[in-house]
Amino acid sequence: MLQEFAMLKLSISFLEITVLCLGGFLLAFHPSRRLSESLAIGLNLALIGLSLCFQISFLLGIPQMSFFWEALLVLFSFWLVQQNKHILKLLWIATLDFFKKYWVLSILAGLPILYLGLKAIFIPQASHDVMTYGFARVLLFQQESSLFLDQVCQVNQAIFPVASDILAHLFLRWNTDVGGGIFNFIAYLSILLGNYALARKYVSERLAIAIMLAIASLPQLIFQGWIAKNNIFTASATIFCLLILDRLFQSPTSANLFLLILGILFGIGAKTTFLAIALPLTLLYGIPLIKTYGFRIWLQEINKNSLFWLASLVPFFVMSQLWLFIHNHQAWGTWSGPRGFVDFHKNQEGIQGGLANLVRFILEFVDSTPIPPDLVNSIFDVSIFAHIEKIYYQFLYPLLGDAGLQRGETFHFVLTPHQAFAGFGILGLILILPSLLISLWTRPKFSKRLAGTLISFFLIFCLTSTWSQYKMRMLSPLFAASGACVAQVLDRITRSRRQESSLFLIITGISVLNLWYISLYDRDAKILTTYDPSRWNLQASAWVRSDWGRDRLYPAKQFHGDERLKILAEFFPEGSRVGFFTEGATRLYYYLLHLPQVEFQSICMDDPSRRNFPGQRFATLEDAILATNRPLDYVLCVGEECQTPGDQLQERFYFDSGEEHLWVFEVLSTSGSDSQ
């Protein structure tokens, strides 16, 4: 009965997001605009609306209030559906016509894209970042009924913007992570549809499809399409803003201006790296917009709809994360977190570091995917990537040194289909990057401004951030929002129907190979582990080993190497107050999700109430426990401090297998408490 009720709640959640997406599409629909454009805008509107519902409710300290806001959005969306069934029928007919016209391509490319959606829903998330703070922070938000996590020890759980992370609350509030990656998949779809709509401004339907699939098959974007991280939302927000800007140049209305501001703020609310996009985007598109219409029309629009703009201040403030940045400054010392944490990720060598990072990223853009590197090496009878590394260390490293490098990192290629290391494939190298450079110097103006925006973003990122292998994924907007630039370049070089057909076949062929390659060999959800068909073993796939997604403990058991979560779930009584101490980035999410009967409390070796005074640490674990604001029954402990727990802690379990050694202590009563 309980399992059936859980399935009912999950089904309602999926139905809710479906209705919101349809409502967003109908709200964005305009008969003079393409259906793909309205779909791309509508999908983003659904994400933005849901994020606002959750953020407002948590900021008010009443998470349950989100049900009220969600109900309003669902009812409004349902009303739109009832009033506009003819538009949905038009969408259905257009979709069927597309599949009939391109039925072979729909199967070859559609199956891996559909599979990506299935992974997003059913495969348990196992990414380190998702486990340590992505999903973990949402469960902490739920436990504290607040977005302000002053007592956490892992600062990244508290200081990062929440606009995209909070979306997982839709499922995590039911104590399940089924469906946890669906929002990334929705963002992925919006990127594809938006690029298709922008490409159709310049090229034929066939070339627009080829461009859409080229972007769909970017390896890094495929990984982000199901793994619940926030990088893909910077790309989807960029596409959203570009589509709204295209509308604004034709129709300077309050509604379009409101959506543009909301889209920019959602990008910032997803990840602060979006600031590096927002600045050039605002300048390169905003100045021409003002030149075209002047200031007066915007002032008239605001004055004419003054109540609307006054009410808009609420979603603007919430989505901007100003409330979080102010709190960060008060609690941690700077608007973006503790100074040491910020400096670790910040380029400290100025222009020299920025130039060094630019060189490293450009070299990392050399990517043979979907051709495996081993095959590339055998074809050329030499290791291409090893030679690139050799050239770097022989000629460039003496000039650049370690400038801009993140502490502990070294430049090298990690050639594996994994989201932490993947690049943007061969199409990113030979199609997208050249198109951006060509568009920067050629008309039309829209694609020229887009190229300027994306290249400026790349340069700003290199100048401000340290270099690390895993930061390639943060450059996703550079490639994922480039559709209009690629389109105008293909339009220039295509002189005949035959040339168009050749380009279509080459680009779609490589794209389909990319989609299938990443689908089969994704290390976070692998189906195959070798290129030798005689050694294929489907029993070793993530699907079979996780019982087709039903075993939500599968990644935890793989990581820990034992059944600790099952043992602890049976050991801790309902309502246990358990402190958690760790000296590193522990996968706290596993414990928060699978021990729902426990009330967790972070134990920090510094005093959370004195975060503005770095360097002050407790001498012992016992001292840190005494500083917690609630008495504890047990302590989960990871780290060297656990080996000298003190007299007040009695060891109950010790798990020494896997990636993480864990001690479980019972907190003994003091004599004072006994006498009471």
XYZ file of C-alpha atoms in Angstrom:
676
model
C 0.000 0.000 0.000
C 2.826 2.423 0.895
C 4.635 1.592 -2.354
C 1.463 2.227 -4.368
C 1.004 5.589 -2.617
C 4.611 6.512 -3.419
C 4.043 5.630 -7.077
C 0.901 7.769 -7.083
C 2.826 10.780 -5.766
C 5.539 10.264 -8.373
C 2.954 9.977 -11.143
C 1.293 13.211 -10.016
C 4.687 14.954 -10.046
C 5.396 13.812 -13.623
C 1.892 14.841 -14.664
C 2.467 18.244 -13.061
C 5.670 18.938 -14.966
C 4.002 17.786 -18.205
C 1.052 20.141 -17.723
C 3.402 23.023 -16.840
C 5.446 22.425 -20.006
C 2.267 22.449 -22.120
C 1.102 25.599 -20.349
C 4.455 27.272 -20.962
C 4.292 26.363 -24.650
C 0.779 27.773 -25.033
C 1.727 30.927 -23.146
C 4.696 31.449 -25.498
C 2.787 30.514 -28.661
C 2.335 33.139 -31.349
C 0.926 32.325 -34.794
C 3.719 34.263 -36.522
C 6.490 32.394 -34.676
C 7.782 28.841 -35.139
C 6.413 26.041 -33.012
C 9.971 25.032 -32.082
C 10.591 28.510 -30.690
C 7.416 28.448 -28.602
C 8.293 24.976 -27.311
C 11.811 26.034 -26.313
C 10.509 29.107 -24.494
C 7.674 27.134 -22.898
C 9.949 24.418 -21.494
C 12.112 27.067 -19.860
C 9.047 28.860 -18.499
C 7.970 25.621 -16.802
C 11.374 25.308 -15.110
C 11.404 28.972 -14.083
C 7.846 28.823 -12.714
C 8.510 25.706 -10.663
C 11.772 27.133 -9.334
C 9.995 30.309 -8.200
C 7.295 28.274 -6.417
C 9.900 26.404 -4.406
C 12.200 29.360 -3.697
C 9.412 31.640 -2.480
C 7.987 28.929 -0.216
C 11.341 28.087 1.366
C 12.225 31.755 1.800
C 8.962 32.192 3.692
C 9.942 29.212 5.854
C 6.880 27.226 4.741
C 7.956 24.660 2.102
C 4.440 23.188 2.075
C 3.169 26.479 0.650
C 4.670 25.458 -2.686
C 1.682 23.129 -3.151
C -0.531 26.232 -3.285
C 1.652 28.031 -5.847
C 2.035 24.851 -7.881
C -1.723 24.335 -7.878
C -2.223 27.851 -9.241
C 0.277 27.242 -12.034
C -1.202 23.852 -12.879
C -4.758 25.228 -12.946
C -3.662 28.124 -15.160
C -1.816 25.722 -17.478
C -4.811 23.397 -17.571
C -7.047 26.344 -18.459
C -4.680 27.262 -21.290
C -4.814 23.678 -22.554
C -8.625 23.703 -22.501
C -8.792 27.032 -24.321
C -6.171 26.177 -26.960
C -6.739 22.561 -27.967
C -6.507 23.583 -31.617
C -2.901 24.735 -31.063
C -1.990 21.416 -29.440
C -3.610 19.651 -32.399
C -1.472 21.775 -34.721
C 1.627 20.759 -32.728
C 0.645 17.087 -32.912
C 0.121 17.227 -36.685
C 3.439 19.050 -37.202
C 5.237 16.429 -35.088
C 3.699 13.535 -37.032
C 4.546 15.190 -40.355
C 8.143 15.617 -39.223
C 8.472 11.949 -38.253
C 6.905 10.832 -41.540
C 9.203 13.054 -43.585
C 12.389 12.111 -41.716
C 11.404 8.700 -40.379
C 14.860 7.096 -40.746
C 16.634 9.976 -39.016
C 13.886 10.118 -36.375
C 14.619 6.524 -35.455
C 18.416 6.747 -35.605
C 18.655 10.000 -33.633
C 15.388 9.768 -31.710
C 16.170 6.484 -29.949
C 19.350 7.669 -28.155
C 17.646 10.968 -27.256
C 14.660 9.047 -25.867
C 17.102 6.794 -24.020
C 18.694 9.904 -22.499
C 15.281 10.849 -21.090
C 14.831 7.359 -19.638
C 18.224 7.599 -17.926
C 17.271 10.980 -16.501
C 14.198 9.428 -14.898
C 15.224 5.933 -13.845
C 19.012 5.548 -13.463
C 20.103 6.494 -9.894
C 22.321 9.566 -9.847
C 25.924 8.828 -8.897
C 27.885 11.964 -9.777
C 30.184 13.166 -6.993
C 28.910 16.759 -7.107
C 25.265 15.685 -7.040
C 25.883 13.397 -4.074
C 28.010 15.810 -2.034
C 25.987 18.994 -2.485
C 23.578 19.025 -5.464
C 20.838 16.791 -4.101
C 22.254 16.814 -0.570
C 21.577 20.526 -0.136
C 17.953 20.101 -1.240
C 17.398 17.453 1.443
C 19.018 19.817 3.946
C 16.710 22.634 2.761
C 13.789 20.310 3.427
C 15.048 19.303 6.858
C 15.653 22.915 7.921
C 12.638 24.386 6.039
C 15.018 27.098 4.903
C 17.428 28.005 2.095
C 19.913 29.434 4.608
C 22.213 26.626 5.762
C 24.413 28.347 8.332
C 25.377 25.176 10.199
C 26.806 23.109 7.320
C 30.505 22.288 7.118
C 30.714 21.764 3.338
C 30.332 25.357 2.197
C 29.231 24.457 -1.332
C 25.990 23.135 0.166
C 25.178 26.648 1.387
C 26.746 29.312 -0.825
C 25.788 28.388 -4.396
C 22.692 29.786 -6.154
C 19.658 27.538 -5.827
C 17.407 28.291 -8.835
C 18.122 25.014 -10.666
C 19.137 22.772 -7.742
C 15.851 23.441 -5.949
C 13.905 21.845 -8.819
C 14.791 18.397 -7.430
C 12.476 19.194 -4.499
C 9.592 18.104 -6.743
C 10.693 14.486 -6.215
C 12.961 14.568 -3.168
C 10.089 15.777 -0.979
C 8.633 12.277 -1.479
C 11.967 10.828 -0.316
C 12.838 9.449 -3.737
C 15.264 10.508 -6.447
C 13.371 8.819 -9.266
C 13.037 11.501 -11.926
C 15.874 13.563 -10.457
C 17.478 14.236 -13.848
C 14.278 15.086 -15.745
C 14.828 18.845 -15.440
C 18.221 18.531 -17.125
C 16.570 16.593 -19.930
C 13.909 19.295 -20.310
C 16.681 21.917 -20.501
C 18.445 19.721 -23.088
C 15.304 19.568 -25.246
C 14.820 23.333 -24.980
C 18.383 23.845 -26.247
C 17.773 21.619 -29.273
C 14.444 23.234 -30.161
C 15.775 26.740 -29.606
C 18.788 26.172 -31.836
C 16.556 24.742 -34.540
C 14.317 27.828 -34.360
C 17.286 30.213 -34.558
C 18.925 28.229 -37.383
C 15.735 28.439 -39.460
C 16.276 32.193 -39.673
C 19.096 31.486 -42.131
C 18.923 27.970 -43.564
C 16.553 25.344 -44.889
C 14.698 22.842 -42.748
C 17.209 20.093 -43.521
C 20.261 22.099 -42.540
C 18.483 23.367 -39.412
C 17.846 19.734 -38.427
C 21.516 18.936 -39.044
C 22.576 21.842 -36.806
C 20.121 20.808 -34.107
C 21.503 17.249 -34.128
C 25.095 18.490 -34.152
C 24.385 20.331 -30.903
C 22.317 17.428 -29.563
C 25.305 15.137 -30.037
C 27.917 17.263 -28.253
C 29.332 14.715 -25.753
C 29.433 17.092 -22.788
C 25.869 18.242 -23.467
C 24.597 14.656 -23.647
C 26.052 13.929 -20.216
C 24.506 17.089 -18.816
C 21.161 16.107 -20.317
C 20.584 13.536 -17.591
C 23.082 14.116 -14.757
C 21.486 16.516 -12.275
C 24.057 19.322 -12.324
C 23.431 22.985 -12.970
C 25.732 23.672 -15.950
C 23.165 22.868 -18.638
C 20.782 25.511 -17.286
C 23.243 28.268 -18.190
C 23.016 27.039 -21.789
C 19.216 26.725 -21.766
C 18.910 30.192 -20.194
C 21.145 31.582 -22.964
C 18.914 30.060 -25.637
C 15.823 31.360 -23.834
C 17.248 34.907 -23.774
C 18.237 34.752 -27.449
C 14.728 33.701 -28.475
C 13.172 36.470 -26.391
C 15.644 39.011 -27.809
C 14.644 37.964 -31.314
C 11.048 38.721 -30.332
C 11.982 41.987 -28.643
C 13.567 43.396 -31.792
C 10.252 42.811 -33.576
C 7.867 43.493 -30.697
C 9.149 45.787 -27.892
C 6.517 44.908 -25.294
C 6.491 44.725 -21.511
C 5.876 40.970 -21.656
C 8.967 40.311 -23.760
C 11.133 42.635 -21.660
C 9.898 40.914 -18.494
C 10.755 37.478 -19.919
C 14.233 38.642 -20.938
C 15.017 39.934 -17.453
C 13.575 36.781 -15.890
C 15.654 34.591 -18.232
C 18.879 36.441 -17.380
C 18.143 36.158 -13.663
C 17.335 32.451 -13.981
C 20.719 31.911 -15.616
C 22.444 33.719 -12.742
C 20.265 31.833 -10.257
C 21.383 28.534 -11.778
C 25.119 29.292 -11.770
C 27.062 32.508 -11.234
C 29.221 31.784 -14.306
C 26.200 33.030 -16.261
C 27.293 36.526 -15.265
C 30.048 36.110 -17.878
C 27.277 35.632 -20.466
C 24.840 38.205 -19.106
C 27.326 41.081 -19.377
C 28.239 40.772 -23.101
C 24.689 39.669 -23.957
C 23.238 42.816 -22.363
C 25.779 45.098 -24.038
C 25.847 43.574 -27.527
C 22.071 43.181 -27.824
C 20.881 45.863 -25.399
C 22.647 48.818 -27.045
C 21.279 48.050 -30.557
C 17.837 47.521 -29.007
C 17.975 50.978 -27.433
C 19.293 52.464 -30.674
C 16.407 50.920 -32.582
C 13.586 52.017 -30.283
C 15.117 54.596 -27.950
C 14.514 54.859 -24.209
C 11.072 56.402 -24.428
C 9.236 53.299 -25.636
C 10.541 51.256 -22.705
C 9.610 53.933 -20.190
C 6.150 54.129 -21.751
C 5.752 50.351 -21.528
C 6.761 50.347 -17.860
C 4.530 53.323 -17.056
C 1.584 51.798 -18.927
C 1.950 48.547 -16.957
C 3.188 49.980 -13.654
C 1.310 47.514 -11.425
C 2.630 44.591 -13.436
C 6.222 45.830 -13.090
C 5.741 46.535 -9.402
C 4.577 42.949 -8.868
C 7.489 41.729 -11.005
C 9.948 42.945 -8.385
C 9.119 39.870 -6.272
C 10.132 37.193 -8.827
C 13.061 39.361 -9.930
C 14.405 39.623 -6.379
C 13.875 35.940 -5.634
C 15.418 34.697 -8.886
C 18.341 37.149 -8.728
C 19.698 35.398 -5.601
C 20.450 38.814 -4.066
C 19.048 37.496 -0.804
C 21.611 34.665 -0.908
C 24.545 36.897 -1.869
C 23.744 39.293 0.982
C 23.506 36.384 3.407
C 26.767 34.903 2.096
C 28.534 38.190 2.762
C 27.190 38.298 6.309
C 27.814 34.638 7.131
C 30.932 33.800 5.119
C 32.728 37.088 4.517
C 32.108 37.636 0.768
C 29.042 37.560 -1.485
C 30.155 34.285 -3.083
C 31.399 32.405 -0.018
C 34.475 32.053 2.211
C 37.473 33.886 0.780
C 39.657 30.782 0.783
C 37.044 28.816 -1.166
C 36.585 31.664 -3.665
C 40.330 32.179 -4.133
C 40.806 28.457 -4.794
C 38.589 28.728 -7.890
C 39.685 32.220 -8.944
C 42.496 32.977 -11.393
C 45.053 34.873 -9.322
C 47.568 35.564 -12.114
C 45.544 38.074 -14.114
C 46.136 38.275 -17.875
C 48.964 35.722 -17.778
C 46.690 33.189 -16.058
C 43.837 34.016 -18.442
C 46.069 33.502 -21.491
C 47.364 30.225 -20.068
C 43.818 29.012 -19.449
C 42.806 30.052 -22.971
C 45.617 27.935 -24.428
C 44.746 24.934 -22.228
C 41.046 25.002 -23.086
C 41.718 25.403 -26.823
C 44.001 22.373 -26.720
C 41.328 20.465 -24.791
C 38.845 21.277 -27.560
C 40.762 18.811 -29.758
C 38.374 15.888 -29.507
C 37.880 12.906 -31.821
C 34.531 11.724 -30.404
C 32.739 9.640 -31.685
C 35.977 8.011 -32.893
C 37.611 6.376 -29.829
C 41.145 7.749 -29.168
C 42.648 4.244 -29.428
C 41.305 3.966 -32.970
C 42.645 7.435 -33.835
C 46.091 6.430 -32.586
C 46.026 3.190 -34.594
C 44.962 5.004 -37.780
C 47.818 7.503 -37.574
C 50.193 4.991 -35.966
C 50.981 7.630 -33.350
C 49.297 8.997 -30.236
C 47.900 12.344 -31.401
C 46.850 13.386 -27.916
C 50.165 12.387 -26.339
C 51.921 14.546 -28.942
C 49.691 17.520 -28.107
C 50.623 17.128 -24.438
C 54.295 16.862 -25.421
C 54.072 20.067 -27.486
C 52.389 21.830 -24.578
C 55.047 20.854 -22.033
C 57.968 21.356 -24.429
C 57.052 24.748 -25.914
C 54.160 26.332 -23.983
C 54.690 25.301 -20.380
C 58.088 27.092 -20.143
C 56.232 30.307 -21.069
C 52.978 29.797 -19.151
C 54.073 27.702 -16.180
C 51.315 26.999 -13.660
C 49.630 30.380 -14.162
C 45.858 30.008 -13.877
C 46.014 26.354 -12.829
C 43.760 25.223 -10.019
C 45.855 24.004 -7.103
C 46.658 20.308 -7.458
C 45.804 20.166 -11.182
C 48.066 19.354 -14.142
C 47.259 19.717 -17.820
C 46.609 16.401 -19.537
C 44.007 14.607 -21.632
C 41.593 12.236 -19.914
C 40.125 10.400 -22.872
C 37.058 8.705 -21.474
C 33.289 9.107 -21.994
C 32.550 10.625 -18.609
C 30.861 13.904 -17.692
C 33.814 15.149 -15.627
C 36.279 14.874 -18.521
C 34.348 14.935 -21.803
C 34.757 17.655 -24.387
C 32.543 18.689 -27.288
C 33.443 16.155 -29.934
C 34.697 16.441 -33.455
C 31.753 18.607 -34.544
C 32.492 21.087 -31.793
C 36.050 21.338 -33.141
C 35.526 21.459 -36.911
C 32.013 22.926 -37.188
C 31.084 25.092 -34.201
C 34.344 26.829 -33.288
C 35.119 27.928 -36.891
C 31.506 29.118 -37.276
C 31.834 31.319 -34.195
C 35.032 32.914 -35.491
C 33.601 33.486 -38.989
C 30.348 34.902 -37.585
C 32.297 37.378 -35.494
C 33.450 39.131 -38.688
C 30.447 38.638 -40.980
C 26.804 39.600 -41.103
C 23.903 39.199 -40.267
C 23.904 41.247 -37.103
C 22.078 38.754 -34.865
C 24.598 35.941 -35.375
C 27.473 38.439 -35.235
C 26.303 39.647 -31.824
C 25.826 36.048 -30.724
C 29.389 35.156 -31.719
C 30.637 38.217 -29.832
C 28.619 37.227 -26.771
C 29.833 33.617 -26.695
C 33.482 34.398 -27.410
C 33.411 37.175 -24.783
C 31.986 34.656 -22.318
C 34.837 32.284 -23.114
C 37.475 34.974 -22.628
C 35.918 36.259 -19.394
C 35.749 32.721 -18.031
C 39.417 32.073 -18.873
C 40.409 35.353 -17.233
C 38.431 34.901 -14.006
C 38.485 31.160 -13.297
C 41.281 28.715 -12.619
C 41.793 25.878 -15.099
C 40.738 22.369 -14.232
C 39.790 19.403 -16.384
C 36.258 19.302 -14.992
C 35.599 22.946 -15.864
C 35.120 22.051 -19.521
C 31.451 21.453 -18.724
C 31.108 25.075 -17.600
C 31.861 26.154 -21.186
C 28.736 24.424 -22.509
C 26.995 27.669 -23.593
C 29.903 28.414 -25.950
C 28.905 25.377 -28.028
C 25.284 24.714 -27.070
C 24.014 28.207 -27.965
C 25.881 28.508 -31.272
C 23.155 27.318 -33.649
C 22.521 30.681 -35.330
C 26.248 31.163 -36.024
C 26.610 27.705 -37.555
C 23.502 28.321 -39.654
C 24.711 31.564 -41.201
C 28.083 29.987 -42.068
C 26.446 26.944 -43.697
C 24.188 29.301 -45.607
C 27.286 31.082 -46.979
C 29.095 27.947 -48.133
C 26.074 26.085 -49.543
C 25.732 26.895 -53.259
C 23.578 24.064 -54.537
C 21.049 21.444 -53.515
C 23.746 18.804 -53.875
C 26.080 20.597 -51.479
C 23.245 20.966 -48.993
C 22.508 17.236 -49.185
C 26.181 16.408 -48.645
C 26.418 18.663 -45.588
C 23.186 17.228 -44.227
C 24.402 13.638 -44.560
C 27.874 14.317 -43.116
C 26.681 16.329 -40.100
C 23.732 14.073 -39.251
C 25.870 10.949 -39.763
C 28.523 12.128 -37.285
C 25.798 13.321 -34.895
C 24.030 9.966 -34.877
C 27.327 8.167 -34.224
C 28.025 10.539 -31.352
C 24.597 9.982 -29.817
C 24.913 6.203 -29.943
C 28.536 6.149 -28.783
C 27.854 8.216 -25.663
C 24.645 6.279 -24.954
C 26.465 2.953 -24.998
C 29.703 3.922 -23.253
C 28.647 6.584 -20.717
C 30.649 5.588 -17.642
C 27.935 6.806 -15.244
C 25.340 4.541 -16.887
C 27.359 2.173 -18.998
C 25.845 -0.475 -21.217
C 29.122 -1.575 -22.822
C 32.653 -1.420 -21.420
C 34.707 -2.567 -24.392
C 34.851 -2.033 -28.156
C 35.312 -5.778 -28.716
C 31.884 -7.354 -29.497
C 33.113 -10.778 -28.339
C 33.573 -9.346 -24.814
C 30.276 -7.472 -24.510
C 28.493 -8.328 -21.283
C 25.100 -6.713 -20.814
C 24.842 -8.221 -17.326
C 27.485 -5.708 -16.238
C 25.446 -2.745 -17.470
C 24.147 -0.134 -15.033
C 20.577 -1.074 -15.914
C 20.892 -4.732 -14.979
C 23.023 -4.078 -11.891
C 20.537 -1.498 -10.579
C 17.599 -3.836 -11.307
C 16.429 -1.487 -14.073
C 16.514 1.500 -11.749
C 14.516 -0.117 -8.952
C 17.537 -0.561 -6.653
C 18.119 3.046 -5.618
C 20.904 1.892 -3.254
C 22.970 0.514 -6.139
C 25.385 3.480 -6.572
C 25.822 3.773 -2.793
C 26.719 0.082 -2.506
C 29.164 0.472 -5.393
C 30.801 3.477 -3.732
C 30.857 2.181 -0.164
C 31.521 -1.443 -0.975
C 29.180 -2.622 1.773
C 25.591 -2.584 3.049
C 26.124 0.191 5.602
C 22.990 2.114 4.654
C 20.780 -0.937 5.034
C 22.424 -1.788 8.379
C 22.086 1.763 9.718
C 18.481 2.031 8.531
C 17.659 -0.949 10.742
C 19.794 0.307 13.632
C 18.689 3.931 14.103
C 15.322 4.319 15.851
C 12.758 6.802 14.568
C 13.595 10.387 15.522
C 17.283 9.739 16.218
C 19.399 12.894 16.344
C 22.576 12.072 14.477
C 25.583 14.317 14.043
C 27.655 14.000 10.874
C 31.343 14.874 10.886
C 33.561 14.767 7.817
C 36.865 16.363 6.844
C 36.242 16.031 3.101
C 33.525 16.005 0.471
C 31.493 13.099 1.826
C 28.555 11.809 -0.192
C 26.161 12.970 2.477
C 23.190 12.556 0.142
C 23.212 8.759 0.507
C 22.678 9.043 4.268
C 20.103 11.843 4.062
C 17.958 10.004 1.526
C 18.177 6.440 2.791
C 17.925 7.218 6.534
C 14.733 9.306 6.528
C 13.944 8.496 10.173
C 17.055 10.400 11.255
C 17.384 14.113 12.020
C 20.889 15.078 10.914
C 23.091 17.798 12.373
C 26.421 18.856 10.864
C 29.451 18.794 13.161
C 32.144 21.282 12.129
C 35.654 21.762 13.448
C 35.102 25.514 13.200
C 32.363 27.469 14.948
C 29.553 28.101 12.411
C 28.520 31.224 14.342
C 31.990 32.759 13.772
C 32.508 32.040 10.080
C 33.769 35.592 9.498
C 36.813 34.805 11.661
C 38.789 32.114 9.797
C 41.424 30.036 11.492
C 39.475 29.407 14.716
C 39.025 25.652 15.095
C 37.998 23.341 17.895
C 40.776 21.300 19.444
C 38.886 17.990 19.551
C 35.863 16.281 18.065
C 34.223 16.363 21.512
C 34.540 20.169 21.615
C 32.917 20.386 18.171
C 30.039 18.182 19.319
C 29.460 20.357 22.373
C 29.042 23.383 20.067
C 26.102 21.848 18.171
C 22.818 23.570 18.879
C 20.942 20.302 19.582
C 21.864 17.314 21.785
C 22.895 14.253 19.768
C 22.182 10.539 20.136
C 24.736 9.268 17.632
C 27.607 10.524 15.472
C 28.566 9.409 11.967
C 32.239 10.204 11.504
C 34.561 10.264 8.466
C 38.187 11.421 8.804
C 41.288 11.259 11.002
C 39.535 12.945 13.937
C 37.358 9.832 14.232
C 40.332 7.760 15.409
C 40.523 9.751 18.682
C 36.857 10.305 19.535
C 37.209 10.935 23.275
C 35.480 9.413 26.302
C 31.977 10.636 25.494
C 31.667 8.566 22.295
C 31.276 4.784 22.209
C 31.948 3.022 18.912
C 29.000 0.987 17.614
C 30.043 0.304 13.996
C 33.109 0.690 11.834
C 32.840 0.311 8.061
C 36.264 0.173 6.409
C 35.443 -0.919 2.868
C 34.979 1.084 -0.323
C 35.891 4.720 -0.888
C 34.934 5.990 2.566
C 35.703 4.678 6.043
C 32.886 5.386 8.472
C 32.704 5.244 12.265
C 29.356 5.214 14.050
C 29.462 6.383 17.671
C 26.799 6.523 20.325
C 26.908 9.695 22.420
C 27.095 8.691 26.067
C 25.153 10.606 28.702
C 27.235 12.812 31.021
C 27.021 12.433 34.776
C 25.155 15.717 34.951
C 22.450 14.498 32.685
C 22.276 11.175 34.570
C 21.601 12.941 37.867
C 18.733 14.778 36.271
